């Protein structure tokens, strides 16, 4: 294995923590689909080991969430023939490399992670050690494949910077150029989809109000109602993009439109600028229903055959291990583990 030439390889993961939103779809899954093809090898993972870091999850629920997430990936267009699709725990090298990275990452680096601070709040003493170590496992997820590109939403930027720091420190400490310095791919109109009720808050599966988000399993009526009732200001859409400054709800709907239409906010404004929301929202609702409701139908069809989903995940895990086994072996050799 060459240690300086890295094949263009995409890795990304999503936690099977239950429910997928339009934010997950536009910020992550849709972009995973767009990266499939000749340019990259693509590897997509349901990170079940991460899903148990935050709170206790009932085991049967975790199983269901993992299968549902897999169904969501496939319904959105991830093709298991083209991409490696699997759940993290079936590929033990992720956790094995994470241990090495626990010994590379510094306490000070980990203590700066804003996602831990946000999730833990005032309760840090009662959080799991796993929640604190989460970003080192995430770095291992990526680097156990020597992945060069990682598509994610904006909220993951800091974790990807940590991944680069870990790779650089490992390479430096051991005097090798073994791990690539991964590129974050945080692009497009919808890297941060906001709540439909409050344009300053991220759309999230954990928000108390179901009206704040569109779920990938929502039917056409629910999607249309949520868009019709989305909070907006009383002004019409501006005719220039900078007219969206200080109008977070309007900006969010324009961004969602652009991402769903594979277009840009500029193009949406040049077509719909000047319109009232009473005219814009129904067009957006039609677009959202056209794009999303076939996926929710396909998800339920796939969920009806869990054995088939499990077969896909087992096959993906087998393919993944062909890539991870030699990289872990070489890492152990570099570190000085006898018998590697
Ligand atoms: P999570 O559901 O937090 O595990 O996130 C899975 C993926 O979806 C990550 O790449 C996130 O950055 C992305 N994501 C989650 N919520 C949003 C959102 N509201 N807007 C854009 N991307 C998001
Ligand atoms: N931390 C990511 C999230 O919450 C999920 C994740 C785990 C991930 N491992 C990853 C994303 C590796 C990209 C690459 O969304």
mmCIF file of C-alpha atoms and ligand atoms in Angstrom:
data_model
loop_
_atom_site.group_PDB
_atom_site.id
_atom_site.type_symbol
_atom_site.label_atom_id
_atom_site.label_comp_id
_atom_site.label_asym_id
_atom_site.label_seq_id
_atom_site.Cartn_x
_atom_site.Cartn_y
_atom_site.Cartn_z
ATOM 1 C CA UNK A 1 0.000 0.000 0.000
ATOM 2 C CA UNK A 2 1.426 3.372 -0.978
ATOM 3 C CA UNK A 3 1.533 5.719 1.961
ATOM 4 C CA UNK A 4 1.382 9.017 0.123
ATOM 5 C CA UNK A 5 -1.054 8.406 -2.746
ATOM 6 C CA UNK A 6 -4.637 8.248 -1.629
ATOM 7 C CA UNK A 7 -7.476 7.039 -3.844
ATOM 8 C CA UNK A 8 -10.357 9.563 -3.976
ATOM 9 C CA UNK A 9 -12.675 8.016 -1.443
ATOM 10 C CA UNK A 10 -15.799 9.391 0.213
ATOM 11 C CA UNK A 11 -16.917 8.361 3.683
ATOM 12 C CA UNK A 12 -19.838 9.666 5.701
ATOM 13 C CA UNK A 13 -22.058 8.457 8.496
ATOM 14 C CA UNK A 14 -25.375 9.164 10.161
ATOM 15 C CA UNK A 15 -26.504 8.067 13.603
ATOM 16 C CA UNK A 16 -29.473 5.677 13.736
ATOM 17 C CA UNK A 17 -31.008 7.778 16.450
ATOM 18 C CA UNK A 18 -34.531 7.577 15.050
ATOM 19 C CA UNK A 19 -36.244 9.720 12.445
ATOM 20 C CA UNK A 20 -34.730 11.421 9.432
ATOM 21 C CA UNK A 21 -35.496 15.037 8.629
ATOM 22 C CA UNK A 22 -35.331 17.215 5.546
ATOM 23 C CA UNK A 23 -32.121 18.569 7.148
ATOM 24 C CA UNK A 24 -30.531 15.107 7.089
ATOM 25 C CA UNK A 25 -31.744 14.604 3.534
ATOM 26 C CA UNK A 26 -30.599 17.905 2.019
ATOM 27 C CA UNK A 27 -27.564 18.436 4.257
ATOM 28 C CA UNK A 28 -26.261 14.896 4.036
ATOM 29 C CA UNK A 29 -28.015 12.003 2.233
ATOM 30 C CA UNK A 30 -28.868 13.803 -1.014
ATOM 31 C CA UNK A 31 -25.262 14.917 -1.269
ATOM 32 C CA UNK A 32 -24.076 11.355 -0.603
ATOM 33 C CA UNK A 33 -26.189 10.280 -3.570
ATOM 34 C CA UNK A 34 -24.752 13.045 -5.761
ATOM 35 C CA UNK A 35 -21.189 11.883 -4.993
ATOM 36 C CA UNK A 36 -21.806 8.317 -6.190
ATOM 37 C CA UNK A 37 -20.240 7.584 -9.539
ATOM 38 C CA UNK A 38 -16.986 7.402 -11.366
ATOM 39 C CA UNK A 39 -15.005 10.036 -9.518
ATOM 40 C CA UNK A 40 -15.098 8.488 -6.038
ATOM 41 C CA UNK A 41 -15.433 5.251 -4.193
ATOM 42 C CA UNK A 42 -18.320 5.916 -1.792
ATOM 43 C CA UNK A 43 -18.758 4.421 1.669
ATOM 44 C CA UNK A 44 -21.800 5.235 3.810
ATOM 45 C CA UNK A 45 -22.304 4.069 7.347
ATOM 46 C CA UNK A 46 -25.020 3.844 9.975
ATOM 47 C CA UNK A 47 -22.988 4.739 13.047
ATOM 48 C CA UNK A 48 -24.692 2.596 15.684
ATOM 49 C CA UNK A 49 -21.729 2.800 18.079
ATOM 50 C CA UNK A 50 -22.192 6.569 18.096
ATOM 51 C CA UNK A 51 -25.930 6.248 18.639
ATOM 52 C CA UNK A 52 -25.504 4.807 22.147
ATOM 53 C CA UNK A 53 -23.286 7.657 23.380
ATOM 54 C CA UNK A 54 -25.980 10.185 24.209
ATOM 55 C CA UNK A 55 -28.636 8.315 26.131
ATOM 56 C CA UNK A 56 -29.846 4.816 26.765
ATOM 57 C CA UNK A 57 -31.576 3.402 23.697
ATOM 58 C CA UNK A 58 -33.794 0.418 24.029
ATOM 59 C CA UNK A 59 -32.084 -2.369 21.970
ATOM 60 C CA UNK A 60 -35.143 -3.176 19.859
ATOM 61 C CA UNK A 61 -35.444 0.517 19.019
ATOM 62 C CA UNK A 62 -31.803 0.696 17.949
ATOM 63 C CA UNK A 63 -32.319 -2.290 15.652
ATOM 64 C CA UNK A 64 -35.393 -0.652 14.114
ATOM 65 C CA UNK A 65 -33.670 2.729 13.746
ATOM 66 C CA UNK A 66 -30.681 1.164 12.001
ATOM 67 C CA UNK A 67 -32.897 -0.668 9.505
ATOM 68 C CA UNK A 68 -34.997 2.437 8.959
ATOM 69 C CA UNK A 69 -31.914 4.537 8.299
ATOM 70 C CA UNK A 70 -30.698 1.955 5.800
ATOM 71 C CA UNK A 71 -34.102 2.071 4.090
ATOM 72 C CA UNK A 72 -33.839 5.882 4.022
ATOM 73 C CA UNK A 73 -30.426 5.763 2.371
ATOM 74 C CA UNK A 74 -31.609 3.353 -0.312
ATOM 75 C CA UNK A 75 -34.924 5.145 -0.887
ATOM 76 C CA UNK A 76 -33.000 8.395 -1.372
ATOM 77 C CA UNK A 77 -30.862 6.826 -4.078
ATOM 78 C CA UNK A 78 -27.833 5.233 -2.438
ATOM 79 C CA UNK A 79 -27.248 2.141 -4.552
ATOM 80 C CA UNK A 80 -25.720 -0.770 -2.613
ATOM 81 C CA UNK A 81 -24.162 -1.946 -5.898
ATOM 82 C CA UNK A 82 -22.307 1.342 -6.238
ATOM 83 C CA UNK A 83 -21.645 2.308 -2.621
ATOM 84 C CA UNK A 84 -20.560 0.325 0.404
ATOM 85 C CA UNK A 85 -23.476 0.558 2.834
ATOM 86 C CA UNK A 86 -23.249 -0.961 6.325
ATOM 87 C CA UNK A 87 -23.564 -0.410 10.049
ATOM 88 C CA UNK A 88 -20.469 0.546 12.002
ATOM 89 C CA UNK A 89 -20.538 -2.173 14.674
ATOM 90 C CA UNK A 90 -20.136 -4.921 12.042
ATOM 91 C CA UNK A 91 -16.701 -3.559 11.180
ATOM 92 C CA UNK A 92 -14.683 -3.803 14.397
ATOM 93 C CA UNK A 93 -11.684 -1.905 12.991
ATOM 94 C CA UNK A 94 -13.577 1.378 13.567
ATOM 95 C CA UNK A 95 -13.527 0.865 17.333
ATOM 96 C CA UNK A 96 -9.995 -0.547 17.274
ATOM 97 C CA UNK A 97 -8.579 2.482 15.478
ATOM 98 C CA UNK A 98 -10.627 4.743 17.763
ATOM 99 C CA UNK A 99 -8.642 3.422 20.706
ATOM 100 C CA UNK A 100 -5.371 4.400 19.053
ATOM 101 C CA UNK A 101 -6.848 7.841 18.350
ATOM 102 C CA UNK A 102 -7.928 8.193 21.990
ATOM 103 C CA UNK A 103 -4.200 8.061 22.672
ATOM 104 C CA UNK A 104 -3.372 10.613 19.953
ATOM 105 C CA UNK A 105 -6.060 13.250 20.634
ATOM 106 C CA UNK A 106 -5.330 15.632 23.514
ATOM 107 C CA UNK A 107 -7.777 16.403 26.332
ATOM 108 C CA UNK A 108 -7.599 20.093 25.421
ATOM 109 C CA UNK A 109 -8.708 19.351 21.839
ATOM 110 C CA UNK A 110 -11.639 17.268 23.022
ATOM 111 C CA UNK A 111 -12.713 19.836 25.595
ATOM 112 C CA UNK A 112 -13.092 22.421 22.837
ATOM 113 C CA UNK A 113 -15.728 20.372 20.956
ATOM 114 C CA UNK A 114 -18.853 22.509 20.873
ATOM 115 C CA UNK A 115 -21.178 19.593 20.085
ATOM 116 C CA UNK A 116 -20.218 17.929 23.371
ATOM 117 C CA UNK A 117 -20.718 21.186 25.232
ATOM 118 C CA UNK A 118 -24.113 21.721 23.570
ATOM 119 C CA UNK A 119 -25.294 18.166 24.193
ATOM 120 C CA UNK A 120 -23.967 17.961 27.748
ATOM 121 C CA UNK A 121 -25.064 21.447 28.822
ATOM 122 C CA UNK A 122 -24.706 21.807 32.571
ATOM 123 C CA UNK A 123 -24.787 18.066 32.983
ATOM 124 C CA UNK A 124 -21.269 17.171 31.758
ATOM 125 C CA UNK A 125 -20.402 15.148 34.870
ATOM 126 C CA UNK A 126 -23.263 12.788 34.154
ATOM 127 C CA UNK A 127 -22.552 12.256 30.468
ATOM 128 C CA UNK A 128 -20.925 9.058 29.238
ATOM 129 C CA UNK A 129 -17.222 8.847 28.533
ATOM 130 C CA UNK A 130 -18.348 7.701 25.071
ATOM 131 C CA UNK A 131 -20.051 11.032 24.366
ATOM 132 C CA UNK A 132 -16.821 12.830 25.178
ATOM 133 C CA UNK A 133 -14.721 10.447 23.053
ATOM 134 C CA UNK A 134 -17.285 10.496 20.193
ATOM 135 C CA UNK A 135 -15.198 12.708 17.852
ATOM 136 C CA UNK A 136 -12.177 10.351 18.120
ATOM 137 C CA UNK A 137 -14.403 7.462 16.981
ATOM 138 C CA UNK A 138 -15.662 9.681 14.170
ATOM 139 C CA UNK A 139 -12.063 10.365 13.098
ATOM 140 C CA UNK A 140 -11.460 6.612 13.120
ATOM 141 C CA UNK A 141 -14.588 6.017 10.975
ATOM 142 C CA UNK A 142 -13.101 8.252 8.322
ATOM 143 C CA UNK A 143 -9.420 7.406 8.541
ATOM 144 C CA UNK A 144 -9.814 3.607 8.749
ATOM 145 C CA UNK A 145 -10.707 3.951 5.028
ATOM 146 C CA UNK A 146 -8.081 6.594 4.255
ATOM 147 C CA UNK A 147 -11.105 8.588 3.097
ATOM 148 C CA UNK A 148 -10.172 11.807 1.331
ATOM 149 C CA UNK A 149 -13.590 13.536 1.248
ATOM 150 C CA UNK A 150 -16.347 13.715 3.855
ATOM 151 C CA UNK A 151 -19.723 15.255 2.945
ATOM 152 C CA UNK A 152 -21.576 16.526 6.040
ATOM 153 C CA UNK A 153 -23.718 19.423 7.238
ATOM 154 C CA UNK A 154 -22.217 22.571 8.712
ATOM 155 C CA UNK A 155 -22.617 21.310 12.303
ATOM 156 C CA UNK A 156 -19.891 18.702 11.707
ATOM 157 C CA UNK A 157 -17.151 21.112 10.595
ATOM 158 C CA UNK A 158 -15.344 21.173 13.928
ATOM 159 C CA UNK A 159 -15.277 17.365 14.140
ATOM 160 C CA UNK A 160 -13.653 17.246 10.711
ATOM 161 C CA UNK A 161 -11.018 19.734 11.800
ATOM 162 C CA UNK A 162 -10.277 17.450 14.747
ATOM 163 C CA UNK A 163 -9.996 14.522 12.307
ATOM 164 C CA UNK A 164 -7.346 16.454 10.386
ATOM 165 C CA UNK A 165 -5.496 17.297 13.607
ATOM 166 C CA UNK A 166 -5.501 13.645 14.690
ATOM 167 C CA UNK A 167 -4.206 12.473 11.298
ATOM 168 C CA UNK A 168 -1.469 15.118 11.304
ATOM 169 C CA UNK A 169 -0.354 14.350 14.850
ATOM 170 C CA UNK A 170 -0.286 10.597 14.213
ATOM 171 C CA UNK A 171 1.754 11.113 11.025
ATOM 172 C CA UNK A 172 4.096 13.504 12.803
ATOM 173 C CA UNK A 173 4.578 11.442 15.981
ATOM 174 C CA UNK A 174 5.345 8.240 14.070
ATOM 175 C CA UNK A 175 7.231 9.942 11.236
ATOM 176 C CA UNK A 176 4.937 8.589 8.503
ATOM 177 C CA UNK A 177 2.547 9.940 5.878
ATOM 178 C CA UNK A 178 0.047 7.243 6.551
ATOM 179 C CA UNK A 179 -3.266 9.021 7.142
ATOM 180 C CA UNK A 180 -4.630 11.531 4.614
ATOM 181 C CA UNK A 181 -5.617 15.032 5.676
ATOM 182 C CA UNK A 182 -9.310 14.724 4.848
ATOM 183 C CA UNK A 183 -11.298 17.414 3.025
ATOM 184 C CA UNK A 184 -14.669 18.369 4.494
ATOM 185 C CA UNK A 185 -17.304 18.731 1.771
ATOM 186 C CA UNK A 186 -19.803 21.229 3.161
ATOM 187 C CA UNK A 187 -21.414 22.596 0.028
ATOM 188 C CA UNK A 188 -24.684 23.528 -1.590
ATOM 189 C CA UNK A 189 -27.682 25.573 -0.552
ATOM 190 C CA UNK A 190 -28.718 23.435 2.402
ATOM 191 C CA UNK A 191 -25.742 22.781 4.661
ATOM 192 C CA UNK A 192 -27.850 24.126 7.531
ATOM 193 C CA UNK A 193 -31.604 23.637 7.132
ATOM 194 C CA UNK A 194 -33.441 25.604 9.798
ATOM 195 C CA UNK A 195 -36.586 24.876 11.800
ATOM 196 C CA UNK A 196 -39.846 25.784 10.042
ATOM 197 C CA UNK A 197 -41.007 27.450 13.278
ATOM 198 C CA UNK A 198 -37.858 29.425 14.104
ATOM 199 C CA UNK A 199 -35.382 30.385 11.408
ATOM 200 C CA UNK A 200 -32.559 30.778 13.933
ATOM 201 C CA UNK A 201 -32.697 27.146 15.110
ATOM 202 C CA UNK A 202 -31.430 24.087 13.225
ATOM 203 C CA UNK A 203 -34.108 21.694 11.957
ATOM 204 C CA UNK A 204 -33.725 18.705 14.223
ATOM 205 C CA UNK A 205 -35.353 15.355 14.929
ATOM 206 C CA UNK A 206 -35.213 16.204 18.632
ATOM 207 C CA UNK A 207 -37.290 19.431 18.444
ATOM 208 C CA UNK A 208 -40.455 19.134 20.551
ATOM 209 C CA UNK A 209 -42.661 20.427 17.721
ATOM 210 C CA UNK A 210 -43.246 18.104 14.778
ATOM 211 C CA UNK A 211 -44.341 21.201 12.789
ATOM 212 C CA UNK A 212 -40.735 22.464 12.998
ATOM 213 C CA UNK A 213 -39.471 19.761 10.667
ATOM 214 C CA UNK A 214 -40.312 17.681 7.630
ATOM 215 C CA UNK A 215 -39.648 14.002 8.251
ATOM 216 C CA UNK A 216 -38.575 11.717 5.421
ATOM 217 C CA UNK A 217 -41.532 9.506 6.357
ATOM 218 C CA UNK A 218 -44.132 12.326 6.136
ATOM 219 C CA UNK A 219 -46.859 11.833 3.545
ATOM 220 C CA UNK A 220 -47.799 14.413 0.921
ATOM 221 C CA UNK A 221 -50.477 16.059 3.105
ATOM 222 C CA UNK A 222 -48.174 16.463 6.074
ATOM 223 C CA UNK A 223 -45.400 17.939 3.903
ATOM 224 C CA UNK A 224 -47.759 20.438 2.260
ATOM 225 C CA UNK A 225 -49.344 21.470 5.589
ATOM 226 C CA UNK A 226 -45.986 22.030 7.261
ATOM 227 C CA UNK A 227 -44.762 24.225 4.423
ATOM 228 C CA UNK A 228 -48.015 26.173 4.263
ATOM 229 C CA UNK A 229 -47.816 26.829 7.994
ATOM 230 C CA UNK A 230 -44.069 27.529 8.082
ATOM 231 C CA UNK A 231 -43.335 30.754 9.888
ATOM 232 C CA UNK A 232 -42.473 33.700 7.618
ATOM 233 C CA UNK A 233 -42.399 37.479 7.800
ATOM 234 C CA UNK A 234 -45.058 39.599 6.047
ATOM 235 C CA UNK A 235 -42.771 40.949 3.270
ATOM 236 C CA UNK A 236 -42.703 39.451 -0.232
ATOM 237 C CA UNK A 237 -39.526 37.675 -1.395
ATOM 238 C CA UNK A 238 -36.804 40.203 -2.223
ATOM 239 C CA UNK A 239 -35.596 40.688 -5.780
ATOM 240 C CA UNK A 240 -31.927 40.453 -4.759
ATOM 241 C CA UNK A 241 -30.220 37.783 -2.662
ATOM 242 C CA UNK A 242 -28.880 40.218 -0.082
ATOM 243 C CA UNK A 243 -32.495 41.181 0.643
ATOM 244 C CA UNK A 244 -32.594 37.892 2.610
ATOM 245 C CA UNK A 245 -30.109 39.197 5.190
ATOM 246 C CA UNK A 246 -31.892 39.400 8.557
ATOM 247 C CA UNK A 247 -34.809 37.344 7.213
ATOM 248 C CA UNK A 248 -33.846 33.865 8.444
ATOM 249 C CA UNK A 249 -37.217 32.193 7.742
ATOM 250 C CA UNK A 250 -37.399 33.547 4.196
ATOM 251 C CA UNK A 251 -33.777 32.575 3.577
ATOM 252 C CA UNK A 252 -34.445 29.067 4.850
ATOM 253 C CA UNK A 253 -37.375 28.497 2.466
ATOM 254 C CA UNK A 254 -35.328 29.837 -0.454
ATOM 255 C CA UNK A 255 -32.428 27.545 0.454
ATOM 256 C CA UNK A 256 -34.729 24.534 0.773
ATOM 257 C CA UNK A 257 -36.267 25.333 -2.619
ATOM 258 C CA UNK A 258 -32.825 25.672 -4.215
ATOM 259 C CA UNK A 259 -31.532 22.411 -2.745
ATOM 260 C CA UNK A 260 -34.651 20.427 -3.694
ATOM 261 C CA UNK A 261 -34.570 21.827 -7.239
ATOM 262 C CA UNK A 262 -30.796 21.252 -7.682
ATOM 263 C CA UNK A 263 -30.615 24.961 -8.293
ATOM 264 C CA UNK A 264 -29.125 27.918 -6.393
ATOM 265 C CA UNK A 265 -30.607 30.588 -4.106
ATOM 266 C CA UNK A 266 -29.695 33.183 -6.780
ATOM 267 C CA UNK A 267 -31.745 31.318 -9.390
ATOM 268 C CA UNK A 268 -34.704 30.911 -7.011
ATOM 269 C CA UNK A 269 -34.683 34.628 -6.240
ATOM 270 C CA UNK A 270 -34.411 35.591 -9.880
ATOM 271 C CA UNK A 271 -37.453 33.431 -10.654
ATOM 272 C CA UNK A 272 -39.580 34.075 -7.558
ATOM 273 C CA UNK A 273 -38.314 37.447 -6.270
ATOM 274 C CA UNK A 274 -41.208 39.824 -5.541
ATOM 275 C CA UNK A 275 -43.694 36.996 -4.878
ATOM 276 C CA UNK A 276 -45.772 36.862 -1.716
ATOM 277 C CA UNK A 277 -45.367 33.759 0.443
ATOM 278 C CA UNK A 278 -48.973 32.915 -0.363
ATOM 279 C CA UNK A 279 -47.787 32.309 -3.938
ATOM 280 C CA UNK A 280 -44.298 30.915 -3.220
ATOM 281 C CA UNK A 281 -45.241 28.384 -0.540
ATOM 282 C CA UNK A 282 -47.620 26.291 -2.705
ATOM 283 C CA UNK A 283 -44.930 26.004 -5.411
ATOM 284 C CA UNK A 284 -42.398 24.965 -2.784
ATOM 285 C CA UNK A 285 -44.885 22.495 -1.281
ATOM 286 C CA UNK A 286 -45.485 20.903 -4.716
ATOM 287 C CA UNK A 287 -41.749 20.597 -5.277
ATOM 288 C CA UNK A 288 -41.164 19.098 -1.822
ATOM 289 C CA UNK A 289 -43.998 16.597 -2.243
ATOM 290 C CA UNK A 290 -42.759 15.612 -5.707
ATOM 291 C CA UNK A 291 -39.241 14.977 -4.405
ATOM 292 C CA UNK A 292 -39.970 13.529 -0.980
ATOM 293 C CA UNK A 293 -43.159 11.514 -1.060
ATOM 294 C CA UNK A 294 -41.843 8.820 -3.457
ATOM 295 C CA UNK A 295 -39.023 8.298 -0.955
ATOM 296 C CA UNK A 296 -41.314 7.795 2.005
ATOM 297 C CA UNK A 297 -43.292 5.225 -0.015
ATOM 298 C CA UNK A 298 -40.108 3.409 -0.954
ATOM 299 C CA UNK A 299 -38.927 3.462 2.673
ATOM 300 C CA UNK A 300 -42.060 1.705 3.879
ATOM 301 C CA UNK A 301 -41.748 -0.860 1.108
ATOM 302 C CA UNK A 302 -38.149 -1.617 2.109
ATOM 303 C CA UNK A 303 -38.990 -1.705 5.822
ATOM 304 C CA UNK A 304 -41.468 -4.482 5.136
ATOM 305 C CA UNK A 305 -38.537 -6.826 4.427
ATOM 306 C CA UNK A 306 -36.036 -6.424 7.274
ATOM 307 C CA UNK A 307 -34.194 -9.637 6.328
ATOM 308 C CA UNK A 308 -33.287 -8.080 2.975
ATOM 309 C CA UNK A 309 -32.012 -4.931 4.730
ATOM 310 C CA UNK A 310 -29.898 -7.079 7.050
ATOM 311 C CA UNK A 311 -28.445 -8.906 4.045
ATOM 312 C CA UNK A 312 -27.479 -5.609 2.425
ATOM 313 C CA UNK A 313 -25.800 -4.432 5.635
ATOM 314 C CA UNK A 314 -23.920 -7.721 6.090
ATOM 315 C CA UNK A 315 -22.692 -7.618 2.512
ATOM 316 C CA UNK A 316 -21.600 -3.981 2.910
ATOM 317 C CA UNK A 317 -19.755 -4.844 6.109
ATOM 318 C CA UNK A 318 -17.885 -7.615 4.323
ATOM 319 C CA UNK A 319 -16.788 -5.198 1.598
ATOM 320 C CA UNK A 320 -15.838 -2.613 4.208
ATOM 321 C CA UNK A 321 -13.630 -5.060 6.089
ATOM 322 C CA UNK A 322 -11.594 -5.721 2.974
ATOM 323 C CA UNK A 323 -10.580 -2.077 3.142
ATOM 324 C CA UNK A 324 -10.241 -1.675 6.911
ATOM 325 C CA UNK A 325 -8.295 -4.844 7.796
ATOM 326 C CA UNK A 326 -5.060 -3.912 5.971
ATOM 327 C CA UNK A 327 -5.205 -0.296 7.208
ATOM 328 C CA UNK A 328 -5.608 -1.408 10.832
ATOM 329 C CA UNK A 329 -2.813 -3.972 10.431
ATOM 330 C CA UNK A 330 -0.449 -1.334 9.048
ATOM 331 C CA UNK A 331 -1.460 1.109 11.825
ATOM 332 C CA UNK A 332 -0.630 -1.517 14.460
ATOM 333 C CA UNK A 333 2.733 -2.169 12.796
ATOM 334 C CA UNK A 334 3.517 1.553 12.754
ATOM 335 C CA UNK A 335 2.554 1.853 16.427
ATOM 336 C CA UNK A 336 4.644 -1.200 17.381
ATOM 337 C CA UNK A 337 2.088 -3.843 18.273
ATOM 338 C CA UNK A 338 3.751 -7.274 18.134
ATOM 339 C CA UNK A 339 2.059 -9.754 15.806
ATOM 340 C CA UNK A 340 0.234 -7.161 13.705
HETATM 341 P P1 LIG B 1 -27.437 13.641 12.718
HETATM 342 O O1 LIG B 1 -28.860 13.430 12.446
HETATM 343 O O2 LIG B 1 -27.168 14.743 13.689
HETATM 344 O O3 LIG B 1 -26.679 12.359 12.982
HETATM 345 O O4 LIG B 1 -26.817 14.223 11.359
HETATM 346 C C1 LIG B 1 -26.544 13.425 10.243
HETATM 347 C C2 LIG B 1 -26.087 14.279 9.080
HETATM 348 O O5 LIG B 1 -27.114 15.190 8.704
HETATM 349 C C3 LIG B 1 -24.839 15.147 9.370
HETATM 350 O O6 LIG B 1 -24.041 15.222 8.215
HETATM 351 C C4 LIG B 1 -25.435 16.487 9.693
HETATM 352 O O7 LIG B 1 -24.541 17.539 9.440
HETATM 353 C C5 LIG B 1 -26.628 16.532 8.741
HETATM 354 N N1 LIG B 1 -27.703 17.377 9.289
HETATM 355 C C6 LIG B 1 -28.472 17.152 10.385
HETATM 356 N N2 LIG B 1 -29.361 18.158 10.574
HETATM 357 C C7 LIG B 1 -29.140 19.048 9.562
HETATM 358 C C8 LIG B 1 -29.743 20.302 9.199
HETATM 359 N N3 LIG B 1 -30.736 20.832 9.888
HETATM 360 N N4 LIG B 1 -29.268 20.922 8.096
HETATM 361 C C9 LIG B 1 -28.256 20.394 7.356
HETATM 362 N N5 LIG B 1 -27.651 19.221 7.655
HETATM 363 C C10 LIG B 1 -28.085 18.550 8.733
HETATM 364 N N1 LIG B 2 -21.094 12.899 13.981
HETATM 365 C C1 LIG B 2 -21.895 12.746 12.808
HETATM 366 C C2 LIG B 2 -23.269 13.391 13.063
HETATM 367 O O1 LIG B 2 -23.732 13.488 14.156
HETATM 368 C C3 LIG B 2 -22.082 11.300 12.440
HETATM 369 C C4 LIG B 2 -20.793 10.651 12.075
HETATM 370 C C5 LIG B 2 -20.126 9.684 12.777
HETATM 371 C C6 LIG B 2 -20.017 10.910 10.910
HETATM 372 N N2 LIG B 2 -19.003 9.305 12.117
HETATM 373 C C7 LIG B 2 -18.894 10.044 10.986
HETATM 374 C C8 LIG B 2 -20.153 11.794 9.846
HETATM 375 C C9 LIG B 2 -17.902 10.061 10.012
HETATM 376 C C10 LIG B 2 -19.162 11.801 8.857
HETATM 377 C C11 LIG B 2 -18.051 10.948 8.941
HETATM 378 O O2 LIG B 2 -23.891 13.768 12.136
#
